[in-house]
Tab-separated table of C-alpha atoms and ligand atoms in Angstrom:
chain	number	residue	atom	x	y	z
A	1	UNK	CA	0.090	0.039	-0.205
A	2	UNK	CA	1.266	3.426	-0.970
A	3	UNK	CA	1.836	5.897	2.151
A	4	UNK	CA	-0.690	8.911	1.676
A	5	UNK	CA	1.855	11.853	0.781
A	6	UNK	CA	0.132	13.886	2.676
A	7	UNK	CA	0.149	12.427	6.093
A	8	UNK	CA	2.063	14.166	8.266
A	9	UNK	CA	4.660	11.502	9.707
A	10	UNK	CA	6.692	12.983	12.745
A	11	UNK	CA	10.364	12.242	13.758
A	12	UNK	CA	10.400	11.250	17.218
A	13	UNK	CA	13.997	10.682	18.954
A	14	UNK	CA	13.582	8.496	21.964
A	15	UNK	CA	16.957	8.383	24.692
A	16	UNK	CA	16.644	5.297	26.407
A	17	UNK	CA	18.791	3.936	29.317
A	18	UNK	CA	20.617	0.750	28.876
A	19	UNK	CA	19.306	-1.071	31.823
A	20	UNK	CA	15.425	-0.719	32.080
A	21	UNK	CA	13.945	1.310	29.149
A	22	UNK	CA	15.690	-0.095	26.162
A	23	UNK	CA	15.124	-3.382	27.546
A	24	UNK	CA	11.658	-2.473	28.106
A	25	UNK	CA	11.649	-1.594	24.262
A	26	UNK	CA	13.268	-5.245	23.731
A	27	UNK	CA	10.306	-6.333	25.668
A	28	UNK	CA	7.838	-4.970	23.720
A	29	UNK	CA	9.569	-6.367	20.559
A	30	UNK	CA	9.483	-9.981	22.150
A	31	UNK	CA	5.822	-9.524	23.565
A	32	UNK	CA	4.801	-8.236	19.726
A	33	UNK	CA	3.562	-4.974	20.976
A	34	UNK	CA	3.460	-2.363	18.153
A	35	UNK	CA	4.743	1.059	18.520
A	36	UNK	CA	5.469	3.120	15.494
A	37	UNK	CA	8.437	3.649	13.155
A	38	UNK	CA	8.635	7.110	13.748
A	39	UNK	CA	10.370	6.590	16.868
A	40	UNK	CA	14.046	6.507	16.669
A	41	UNK	CA	15.746	4.739	19.737
A	42	UNK	CA	19.103	6.375	21.172
A	43	UNK	CA	20.667	4.148	23.775
A	44	UNK	CA	22.485	5.901	26.576
A	45	UNK	CA	24.114	4.133	29.553
A	46	UNK	CA	21.817	6.134	32.043
A	47	UNK	CA	19.055	8.719	31.633
A	48	UNK	CA	21.294	11.029	33.469
A	49	UNK	CA	23.841	10.687	30.473
A	50	UNK	CA	21.514	13.130	28.615
A	51	UNK	CA	22.822	16.521	28.424
A	52	UNK	CA	20.113	19.080	27.981
A	53	UNK	CA	21.932	20.014	24.738
A	54	UNK	CA	21.215	16.537	23.290
A	55	UNK	CA	17.137	17.540	23.797
A	56	UNK	CA	17.968	20.753	21.992
A	57	UNK	CA	20.342	19.414	19.304
A	58	UNK	CA	17.593	16.651	18.424
A	59	UNK	CA	15.191	19.283	17.930
A	60	UNK	CA	17.272	21.601	16.116
A	61	UNK	CA	18.201	18.779	13.780
A	62	UNK	CA	14.541	18.331	12.797
A	63	UNK	CA	12.993	15.988	15.547
A	64	UNK	CA	9.344	16.574	15.976
A	65	UNK	CA	9.308	14.955	19.355
A	66	UNK	CA	11.871	14.118	22.074
A	67	UNK	CA	11.503	11.592	24.855
A	68	UNK	CA	13.649	10.559	27.553
A	69	UNK	CA	12.940	7.281	29.261
A	70	UNK	CA	14.864	5.625	32.313
A	71	UNK	CA	14.692	3.541	35.052
A	72	UNK	CA	11.785	4.294	37.628
A	73	UNK	CA	13.035	6.696	40.427
A	74	UNK	CA	14.727	4.558	43.157
A	75	UNK	CA	15.413	1.754	40.315
A	76	UNK	CA	18.486	3.245	38.303
A	77	UNK	CA	21.183	0.995	37.962
A	78	UNK	CA	23.625	3.495	39.095
A	79	UNK	CA	21.246	4.061	42.223
A	80	UNK	CA	20.519	7.806	41.645
A	81	UNK	CA	21.575	8.590	37.949
A	82	UNK	CA	17.770	9.182	37.071
A	83	UNK	CA	16.791	11.737	40.491
A	84	UNK	CA	19.387	13.724	38.815
A	85	UNK	CA	17.770	13.696	35.572
A	86	UNK	CA	14.368	14.249	37.021
A	87	UNK	CA	15.774	17.806	38.283
A	88	UNK	CA	17.634	18.701	35.120
A	89	UNK	CA	14.533	18.122	33.062
A	90	UNK	CA	11.959	19.811	34.788
A	91	UNK	CA	14.188	22.960	34.775
A	92	UNK	CA	14.932	22.638	31.247
A	93	UNK	CA	11.075	21.869	30.761
A	94	UNK	CA	10.093	24.698	32.150
A	95	UNK	CA	12.518	27.193	30.184
A	96	UNK	CA	11.373	25.804	26.860
A	97	UNK	CA	7.781	26.676	28.334
A	98	UNK	CA	9.206	30.171	29.469
A	99	UNK	CA	10.971	30.939	25.789
A	100	UNK	CA	7.615	29.966	24.262
A	101	UNK	CA	9.018	27.321	22.859
A	102	UNK	CA	6.081	24.096	23.025
A	103	UNK	CA	7.428	22.103	26.011
A	104	UNK	CA	4.834	19.501	25.125
A	105	UNK	CA	7.019	18.046	22.364
A	106	UNK	CA	9.415	17.088	24.969
A	107	UNK	CA	8.481	14.330	27.740
A	108	UNK	CA	10.222	12.216	30.367
A	109	UNK	CA	8.799	8.747	30.968
A	110	UNK	CA	9.961	5.939	33.566
A	111	UNK	CA	9.751	2.374	32.101
A	112	UNK	CA	11.142	-0.510	33.514
A	113	UNK	CA	12.838	-3.468	31.850
A	114	UNK	CA	9.840	-5.506	32.713
A	115	UNK	CA	7.390	-2.708	30.798
A	116	UNK	CA	7.278	-3.830	27.532
A	117	UNK	CA	3.468	-2.958	27.234
A	118	UNK	CA	4.042	0.237	29.045
A	119	UNK	CA	6.602	0.953	26.529
A	120	UNK	CA	4.598	0.708	23.497
A	121	UNK	CA	1.919	2.279	25.077
A	122	UNK	CA	3.783	5.376	25.613
A	123	UNK	CA	5.491	5.438	22.268
A	124	UNK	CA	1.983	4.998	20.634
A	125	UNK	CA	0.453	7.710	23.053
A	126	UNK	CA	3.531	10.227	22.042
A	127	UNK	CA	3.189	9.627	18.256
A	128	UNK	CA	-0.376	10.512	18.559
A	129	UNK	CA	0.522	13.840	20.568
A	130	UNK	CA	3.022	15.015	18.200
A	131	UNK	CA	1.033	14.138	15.164
A	132	UNK	CA	-1.670	16.366	16.122
A	133	UNK	CA	0.975	19.030	17.150
A	134	UNK	CA	2.096	18.962	13.469
A	135	UNK	CA	5.361	19.722	12.296
A	136	UNK	CA	8.045	21.206	14.562
A	137	UNK	CA	8.609	24.562	13.306
A	138	UNK	CA	9.126	26.655	16.473
A	139	UNK	CA	12.070	24.600	18.074
A	140	UNK	CA	13.637	24.586	14.714
A	141	UNK	CA	12.959	28.258	14.240
A	142	UNK	CA	14.512	29.036	17.494
A	143	UNK	CA	16.767	31.658	15.732
A	144	UNK	CA	16.973	34.999	15.405
A	145	UNK	CA	14.695	37.403	13.873
A	146	UNK	CA	15.758	37.731	10.211
B	1	UNK	CA	31.785	56.971	49.850
B	2	UNK	CA	34.924	58.860	49.272
B	3	UNK	CA	36.056	58.176	53.253
B	4	UNK	CA	35.654	54.814	52.035
B	5	UNK	CA	38.187	55.026	49.255
B	6	UNK	CA	40.570	56.657	51.695
B	7	UNK	CA	40.263	53.745	54.013
B	8	UNK	CA	41.104	51.623	50.672
B	9	UNK	CA	44.196	52.913	50.028
B	10	UNK	CA	45.458	53.036	53.770
B	11	UNK	CA	44.242	49.418	54.143
B	12	UNK	CA	45.733	48.251	50.762
B	13	UNK	CA	49.113	49.788	51.767
B	14	UNK	CA	49.225	48.366	54.984
B	15	UNK	CA	48.528	45.120	53.743
B	16	UNK	CA	51.520	45.208	51.237
B	17	UNK	CA	53.878	46.585	53.507
B	18	UNK	CA	53.210	43.978	56.430
B	19	UNK	CA	53.700	41.274	53.561
B	20	UNK	CA	50.228	39.858	54.214
B	21	UNK	CA	49.715	40.183	50.552
B	22	UNK	CA	51.858	40.990	47.192
B	23	UNK	CA	49.085	42.686	45.271
B	24	UNK	CA	45.828	44.408	45.228
B	25	UNK	CA	42.495	43.990	43.535
B	26	UNK	CA	40.359	47.540	43.365
B	27	UNK	CA	39.014	49.745	41.155
B	28	UNK	CA	40.914	52.427	39.188
B	29	UNK	CA	39.293	55.751	37.402
B	30	UNK	CA	38.391	55.236	34.020
B	31	UNK	CA	38.256	58.216	31.108
B	32	UNK	CA	35.402	59.632	33.346
B	33	UNK	CA	34.618	59.240	37.008
B	34	UNK	CA	31.727	57.359	36.139
B	35	UNK	CA	33.511	54.424	34.583
B	36	UNK	CA	35.550	53.174	36.958
B	37	UNK	CA	37.309	49.843	36.124
B	38	UNK	CA	38.556	46.864	38.000
B	39	UNK	CA	42.326	46.814	38.119
B	40	UNK	CA	45.163	45.185	40.173
B	41	UNK	CA	47.637	47.382	41.947
B	42	UNK	CA	51.189	45.789	42.659
B	43	UNK	CA	52.740	47.991	44.768
B	44	UNK	CA	52.424	50.852	47.618
B	45	UNK	CA	52.723	53.792	45.013
B	46	UNK	CA	50.582	52.108	42.708
B	47	UNK	CA	47.801	51.851	45.628
B	48	UNK	CA	47.437	55.891	45.456
B	49	UNK	CA	45.373	55.343	42.370
B	50	UNK	CA	42.409	52.946	44.028
B	51	UNK	CA	39.242	54.753	43.446
B	52	UNK	CA	35.716	54.281	45.389
B	53	UNK	CA	32.435	55.922	44.488
B	54	UNK	CA	29.043	55.048	43.451
B	55	UNK	CA	30.494	53.993	39.907
B	56	UNK	CA	32.297	50.580	40.929
B	57	UNK	CA	29.672	47.936	40.103
B	58	UNK	CA	32.128	45.298	38.946
B	59	UNK	CA	32.563	42.507	41.083
B	60	UNK	CA	36.387	41.901	41.241
B	61	UNK	CA	35.571	38.052	42.029
B	62	UNK	CA	36.662	36.358	39.200
B	63	UNK	CA	40.017	38.256	38.866
B	64	UNK	CA	40.932	35.682	41.707
B	65	UNK	CA	41.149	33.130	39.286
B	66	UNK	CA	44.263	34.683	37.913
B	67	UNK	CA	45.523	35.281	41.520
B	68	UNK	CA	45.155	31.765	42.589
B	69	UNK	CA	46.994	30.734	39.122
B	70	UNK	CA	49.533	33.188	39.963
B	71	UNK	CA	50.114	31.647	43.416
B	72	UNK	CA	50.200	35.330	44.556
B	73	UNK	CA	48.505	36.325	47.929
B	74	UNK	CA	45.863	39.086	46.707
B	75	UNK	CA	44.030	41.839	48.672
B	76	UNK	CA	40.621	41.822	47.185
B	77	UNK	CA	37.813	44.485	47.966
B	78	UNK	CA	34.400	43.191	48.235
B	79	UNK	CA	30.862	44.501	48.268
B	80	UNK	CA	28.449	42.641	50.221
B	81	UNK	CA	26.798	41.331	46.856
B	82	UNK	CA	30.267	40.214	45.468
B	83	UNK	CA	31.053	38.141	48.372
B	84	UNK	CA	28.465	35.540	46.959
B	85	UNK	CA	30.401	35.096	43.809
B	86	UNK	CA	33.673	34.542	45.739
B	87	UNK	CA	31.756	31.556	47.665
B	88	UNK	CA	30.606	30.358	44.363
B	89	UNK	CA	34.102	30.112	43.002
B	90	UNK	CA	35.390	28.424	45.892
B	91	UNK	CA	32.983	25.999	45.840
B	92	UNK	CA	33.508	25.145	42.253
B	93	UNK	CA	37.622	25.023	42.891
B	94	UNK	CA	38.365	27.706	40.944
B	95	UNK	CA	39.929	29.755	43.485
B	96	UNK	CA	41.891	28.966	46.602
B	97	UNK	CA	41.509	30.720	49.935
B	98	UNK	CA	45.003	30.799	50.985
B	99	UNK	CA	45.755	32.990	47.860
B	100	UNK	CA	43.290	35.769	48.850
B	101	UNK	CA	42.484	38.212	51.381
B	102	UNK	CA	39.148	39.491	51.415
B	103	UNK	CA	38.178	43.180	52.770
B	104	UNK	CA	34.478	43.762	53.037
B	105	UNK	CA	33.679	47.121	51.363
B	106	UNK	CA	30.520	49.055	52.247
B	107	UNK	CA	28.166	49.768	49.376
B	108	UNK	CA	25.121	51.956	49.433
B	109	UNK	CA	24.014	51.140	45.961
B	110	UNK	CA	25.953	51.612	42.529
B	111	UNK	CA	24.318	53.895	39.890
B	112	UNK	CA	23.346	53.521	36.319
B	113	UNK	CA	25.314	56.462	34.331
B	114	UNK	CA	22.799	55.453	31.338
B	115	UNK	CA	19.920	56.203	33.451
B	116	UNK	CA	21.247	59.654	34.137
B	117	UNK	CA	21.943	60.463	30.803
B	118	UNK	CA	18.506	58.916	29.824
B	119	UNK	CA	16.945	61.369	32.001
B	120	UNK	CA	18.713	64.350	30.346
B	121	UNK	CA	21.674	65.147	32.077
B	122	UNK	CA	24.458	66.085	29.320
B	123	UNK	CA	28.094	66.536	29.638
B	124	UNK	CA	27.949	65.387	33.517
B	125	UNK	CA	30.851	66.773	35.611
B	126	UNK	CA	30.170	65.851	38.848
B	127	UNK	CA	27.607	63.398	40.715
B	128	UNK	CA	27.185	63.526	44.502
B	129	UNK	CA	24.782	61.342	46.646
B	130	UNK	CA	23.104	62.868	49.601
B	131	UNK	CA	20.560	60.211	51.344
B	132	UNK	CA	18.370	59.203	48.672
B	133	UNK	CA	19.008	62.123	46.391
B	134	UNK	CA	21.539	62.271	43.439
B	135	UNK	CA	22.624	65.324	42.504
B	136	UNK	CA	24.186	65.767	38.946
B	137	UNK	CA	26.370	68.779	38.156
B	138	UNK	CA	26.680	69.959	34.378
B	139	UNK	CA	27.536	73.001	32.489
B	140	UNK	CA	23.819	73.571	31.700
B	141	UNK	CA	22.815	73.681	35.513
B	142	UNK	CA	22.385	71.108	38.303
B	143	UNK	CA	19.817	68.092	38.049
B	144	UNK	CA	18.402	66.227	40.935
B	145	UNK	CA	17.078	62.638	41.054
B	146	UNK	CA	15.623	60.366	43.370
B	147	UNK	CA	18.438	57.359	43.753
B	148	UNK	CA	15.820	54.946	42.964
B	149	UNK	CA	15.403	56.437	39.304
B	150	UNK	CA	19.170	55.941	38.572
B	151	UNK	CA	19.987	53.111	40.501
B	152	UNK	CA	21.600	50.098	38.652
B	153	UNK	CA	19.180	47.450	37.926
B	154	UNK	CA	21.068	44.952	39.746
B	155	UNK	CA	21.086	47.005	43.051
B	156	UNK	CA	17.194	47.008	42.775
B	157	UNK	CA	17.822	43.502	43.761
B	158	UNK	CA	20.139	44.330	46.356
B	159	UNK	CA	20.812	41.121	48.815
B	160	UNK	CA	21.631	43.614	51.894
B	161	UNK	CA	24.631	44.509	53.600
B	162	UNK	CA	25.934	41.406	54.880
B	163	UNK	CA	29.495	40.015	53.872
B	164	UNK	CA	29.215	36.024	53.119
B	165	UNK	CA	33.120	36.113	53.221
B	166	UNK	CA	35.518	38.553	54.526
B	167	UNK	CA	38.843	38.297	56.489
B	168	UNK	CA	38.244	41.987	57.728
B	169	UNK	CA	35.257	44.777	57.171
B	170	UNK	CA	36.142	48.282	56.337
B	171	UNK	CA	34.560	50.634	58.407
B	172	UNK	CA	30.830	50.648	59.282
B	173	UNK	CA	28.317	48.824	57.221
B	174	UNK	CA	26.075	51.410	54.989
B	175	UNK	CA	22.261	50.931	55.110
B	176	UNK	CA	20.775	48.388	52.698
B	177	UNK	CA	18.870	49.632	49.999
B	178	UNK	CA	15.199	50.348	50.469
B	179	UNK	CA	13.995	50.073	47.017
B	180	UNK	CA	14.149	46.387	46.927
B	181	UNK	CA	11.010	45.042	44.878
B	182	UNK	CA	10.046	41.533	43.909
B	183	UNK	CA	12.835	40.520	41.987
B	184	UNK	CA	10.908	37.981	39.923
B	185	UNK	CA	8.460	40.666	38.841
B	186	UNK	CA	9.713	40.850	35.527
B	187	UNK	CA	10.157	37.050	35.306
B	188	UNK	CA	6.493	36.802	36.345
B	189	UNK	CA	5.410	39.281	33.596
B	190	UNK	CA	6.692	36.980	31.172
B	191	UNK	CA	5.254	33.712	32.449
B	192	UNK	CA	2.007	35.598	32.381
B	193	UNK	CA	2.177	36.260	28.489
B	194	UNK	CA	0.589	33.542	25.988
B	195	UNK	CA	3.422	31.281	24.356
B	196	UNK	CA	3.216	33.218	21.099
B	197	UNK	CA	4.042	36.212	23.311
B	198	UNK	CA	6.573	34.618	24.995
B	199	UNK	CA	8.626	33.270	21.963
B	200	UNK	CA	8.150	36.712	19.992
B	201	UNK	CA	9.752	38.592	23.183
B	202	UNK	CA	12.764	36.363	23.353
B	203	UNK	CA	13.427	36.315	19.881
B	204	UNK	CA	13.773	39.842	19.824
B	205	UNK	CA	15.782	39.962	22.734
B	206	UNK	CA	18.416	37.603	21.664
B	207	UNK	CA	18.118	38.778	18.306
B	208	UNK	CA	20.408	42.033	19.659
B	209	UNK	CA	23.063	39.738	20.763
B	210	UNK	CA	26.437	40.313	18.812
B	211	UNK	CA	28.082	37.455	20.783
B	212	UNK	CA	30.736	39.427	22.530
B	213	UNK	CA	31.229	37.034	25.087
B	214	UNK	CA	31.048	39.594	27.742
B	215	UNK	CA	28.107	38.243	29.886
B	216	UNK	CA	30.478	34.996	29.740
B	217	UNK	CA	33.566	36.719	30.890
B	218	UNK	CA	32.155	38.426	33.920
B	219	UNK	CA	30.106	35.597	35.330
B	220	UNK	CA	31.424	34.192	38.611
B	221	UNK	CA	29.635	30.845	37.788
B	222	UNK	CA	30.950	30.490	34.254
B	223	UNK	CA	34.658	29.942	34.834
B	224	UNK	CA	35.664	26.690	32.855
B	225	UNK	CA	39.405	26.296	31.959
B	226	UNK	CA	38.535	25.971	28.598
B	227	UNK	CA	35.630	27.143	26.831
B	228	UNK	CA	33.892	26.308	23.780
B	229	UNK	CA	33.133	29.636	22.526
B	230	UNK	CA	36.886	30.542	22.280
B	231	UNK	CA	37.648	27.801	19.757
B	232	UNK	CA	37.549	29.616	16.561
B	233	UNK	CA	37.231	26.283	14.837
B	234	UNK	CA	33.800	25.224	16.432
B	235	UNK	CA	30.880	26.153	14.489
B	236	UNK	CA	29.611	28.181	17.486
B	237	UNK	CA	32.754	30.105	18.201
B	238	UNK	CA	31.113	33.376	17.275
B	239	UNK	CA	29.125	35.375	15.458
B	240	UNK	CA	30.539	34.687	12.060
B	241	UNK	CA	30.650	31.085	12.573
B	242	UNK	CA	27.444	30.183	14.369
B	243	UNK	CA	24.113	30.005	12.459
B	244	UNK	CA	20.825	31.320	13.613
B	245	UNK	CA	20.017	28.232	15.585
B	246	UNK	CA	23.412	28.217	17.478
B	247	UNK	CA	22.820	31.731	18.622
B	248	UNK	CA	19.922	31.137	20.083
B	249	UNK	CA	21.082	27.656	21.918
B	250	UNK	CA	24.004	30.042	23.154
B	251	UNK	CA	21.706	31.758	25.363
B	252	UNK	CA	19.875	28.780	26.560
B	253	UNK	CA	23.254	26.972	27.313
B	254	UNK	CA	24.660	29.767	28.998
B	255	UNK	CA	22.025	30.178	31.518
B	256	UNK	CA	21.428	26.490	32.006
B	257	UNK	CA	24.968	25.659	32.838
B	258	UNK	CA	25.158	27.994	35.275
B	259	UNK	CA	21.926	27.279	36.936
B	260	UNK	CA	21.869	26.147	40.657
B	261	UNK	CA	25.336	28.130	40.780
B	262	UNK	CA	23.964	31.488	39.201
B	263	UNK	CA	24.465	33.607	42.227
B	264	UNK	CA	22.088	36.287	40.789
B	265	UNK	CA	24.523	38.873	40.728
B	266	UNK	CA	22.889	40.438	37.615
B	267	UNK	CA	26.431	41.187	36.181
B	268	UNK	CA	25.956	39.437	32.931
B	269	UNK	CA	22.691	41.651	32.191
B	270	UNK	CA	24.644	44.884	33.304
B	271	UNK	CA	27.553	44.537	31.133
B	272	UNK	CA	25.657	43.509	27.751
B	273	UNK	CA	26.307	46.162	25.393
B	274	UNK	CA	23.074	45.613	23.456
B	275	UNK	CA	20.761	45.453	26.869
B	276	UNK	CA	19.654	41.771	26.122
B	277	UNK	CA	17.640	41.190	29.249
B	278	UNK	CA	19.509	37.706	29.450
B	279	UNK	CA	19.520	38.260	33.278
B	280	UNK	CA	15.848	36.983	33.203
B	281	UNK	CA	16.810	33.640	32.156
B	282	UNK	CA	18.858	33.134	35.171
B	283	UNK	CA	15.902	34.195	37.112
B	284	UNK	CA	13.648	32.423	35.866
B	285	UNK	CA	16.131	29.308	36.720
B	286	UNK	CA	16.290	30.732	40.191
B	287	UNK	CA	12.595	31.220	40.632
B	288	UNK	CA	12.075	27.365	39.318
B	289	UNK	CA	14.955	25.889	41.657
B	290	UNK	CA	13.217	27.685	44.929
B	291	UNK	CA	9.703	26.734	43.902
B	292	UNK	CA	10.587	22.975	43.025
B	293	UNK	CA	13.556	22.274	45.283
B	294	UNK	CA	13.307	24.700	47.970
B	295	UNK	CA	14.772	27.958	48.884
B	296	UNK	CA	18.445	28.120	47.815
B	297	UNK	CA	21.024	31.028	47.138
B	298	UNK	CA	23.855	30.004	45.514
B	299	UNK	CA	27.172	31.789	47.200
B	300	UNK	CA	25.545	32.202	50.500
B	301	UNK	CA	28.215	29.968	51.784
B	302	UNK	CA	31.134	27.623	50.206
B	303	UNK	CA	30.075	24.476	51.096
B	304	UNK	CA	26.061	23.645	50.333
B	305	UNK	CA	25.800	21.425	47.464
B	306	UNK	CA	23.751	23.185	44.490
B	307	UNK	CA	20.330	21.740	43.972
B	308	UNK	CA	21.227	20.543	40.565
B	309	UNK	CA	23.895	17.952	42.315
B	310	UNK	CA	21.213	16.824	44.967
B	311	UNK	CA	18.084	15.355	44.909
B	312	UNK	CA	15.029	14.214	46.881
B	313	UNK	CA	13.150	10.810	46.434
B	314	UNK	CA	9.958	12.845	46.438
B	315	UNK	CA	10.849	15.594	44.007
B	316	UNK	CA	7.971	16.473	41.321
B	317	UNK	CA	8.288	14.767	37.932
B	318	UNK	CA	8.971	17.092	35.003
B	319	UNK	CA	5.711	17.320	33.797
B	320	UNK	CA	4.077	18.122	37.343
B	321	UNK	CA	6.942	20.589	37.956
B	322	UNK	CA	6.059	22.735	34.824
B	323	UNK	CA	2.271	22.688	35.878
B	324	UNK	CA	2.877	23.753	39.392
B	325	UNK	CA	4.552	26.785	37.997
B	326	UNK	CA	2.977	29.940	38.860
C	401	SF4	S1	27.057	40.218	26.664
C	401	SF4	FE1	25.180	40.722	25.480
C	401	SF4	S2	25.622	40.838	23.162
C	401	SF4	FE2	27.498	39.967	24.570
C	401	SF4	S3	27.595	37.696	23.957
C	401	SF4	FE3	26.243	38.433	26.155
C	401	SF4	S4	24.159	38.555	25.614
C	401	SF4	FE4	25.466	38.818	23.698
C	402	SF4	S1	23.650	36.799	37.609
C	402	SF4	FE1	24.436	36.761	35.585
C	402	SF4	S2	26.595	37.026	35.766
C	402	SF4	FE2	25.856	36.530	37.748
C	402	SF4	S3	25.855	34.459	38.428
C	402	SF4	FE3	24.036	34.700	37.660
C	402	SF4	S4	24.566	34.282	35.243
C	402	SF4	FE4	26.652	34.665	36.308
C	403	FES	S1	20.437	3.401	34.471
C	403	FES	FE1	18.453	3.791	33.946
C	403	FES	S2	17.961	5.593	34.365
C	403	FES	FE2	20.088	5.320	35.211
């Protein structure tokens, strides 16, 4: 079947920590749970490996949505990494909002290795949300006045 | 504040002569009496050039990095607000306590000559302060302003007259400034705008930037040994190399990378030649940190860990925190 050319297919970047969320994605696959191919996973050792710049860079290079997934608080493989992630990302999200850049294109979710179904659910939901928001112009246009 | 200048010169000479220190950091007169600049004084004679008046806004804290590198004990004169920057540099291990001798220097608020000129004073020959009055002499006559009208923006957010670090204090403390309002008022006004308005506001503001890096150079929290913005090869190196998006990201990252360490001194906004309201980005982080994780003042001391290197198990989730914003 040919793809509908007019249909908007968002590009989604998902940063997943190696120990929980990436395994969760694997779990989704093994359990044959579908999630859209729009989601491109980048594996990171821990959610706290993600520098805020990674998120901004992904948007700058054309991502329509960015999602960061890590172990549930308390379950980080490195004990406390995701607690720091949580603070950093809260501040980043708030700042994006403050600058008038849609913060709803950026999400943080905790997905454990056992939550394959949740992983698929979260991704499906996020793709629907970003599709509804349409193409990301603002963040890509986070630039100086011409 | 003339008396204070005399005390400073005497103190500098005393400390140099007693070999307690090898050099002195203070202010030297610029081309005009209202553009005093930070300077290092290496001997007793040079110390006679030390000046102090309502036009010494620069924080000397950052020059202590150089003192630490030279391993030369340096006397530094610090206004109450400057001491926060020193503590932050100590906390960040950028300066060493054994290489400086801090002299608390009273301040009754620094004036903004730009504001005075904008209010119509031309060819200023003299400015004197009497309580809350600022008297400006010009060849066209005398003008009088309320201090509140011509105080530097950063002094409108004065943190008070306490020194957070000092080996000794010079003279009597001066009264803290009385005009301090809600330092987050401007941040709240932006928060109250629609997303479109906020975007337009920042686009307008940040487009003024000429990427001179003055905001980086002055900041006591921005003190890496090597900075990416000095790398001429980097695609973010300067105005010429950077594309439009990098321009904007510079500001986001500049503000973000000092979040939790920014002492809120307002120096970045003061030194900006383009008048970019970039201090509001830092104030926004301070406001959020206080609201999400509890009141915190960077530079209050040299030991309490920054909120971004600490956590609580029941911190709000990112989405939740943004909802709570208000
Ligand atoms: S001081 Fe002003 S013009 Fe210079 S880089 Fe900073 S914001 Fe831009
Ligand atoms: S207010 Fe500006 S100059 Fe002062 S610490 Fe914060 S970022 Fe640095
Ligand atoms: S290892 Fe998964 S969040 Fe740290």
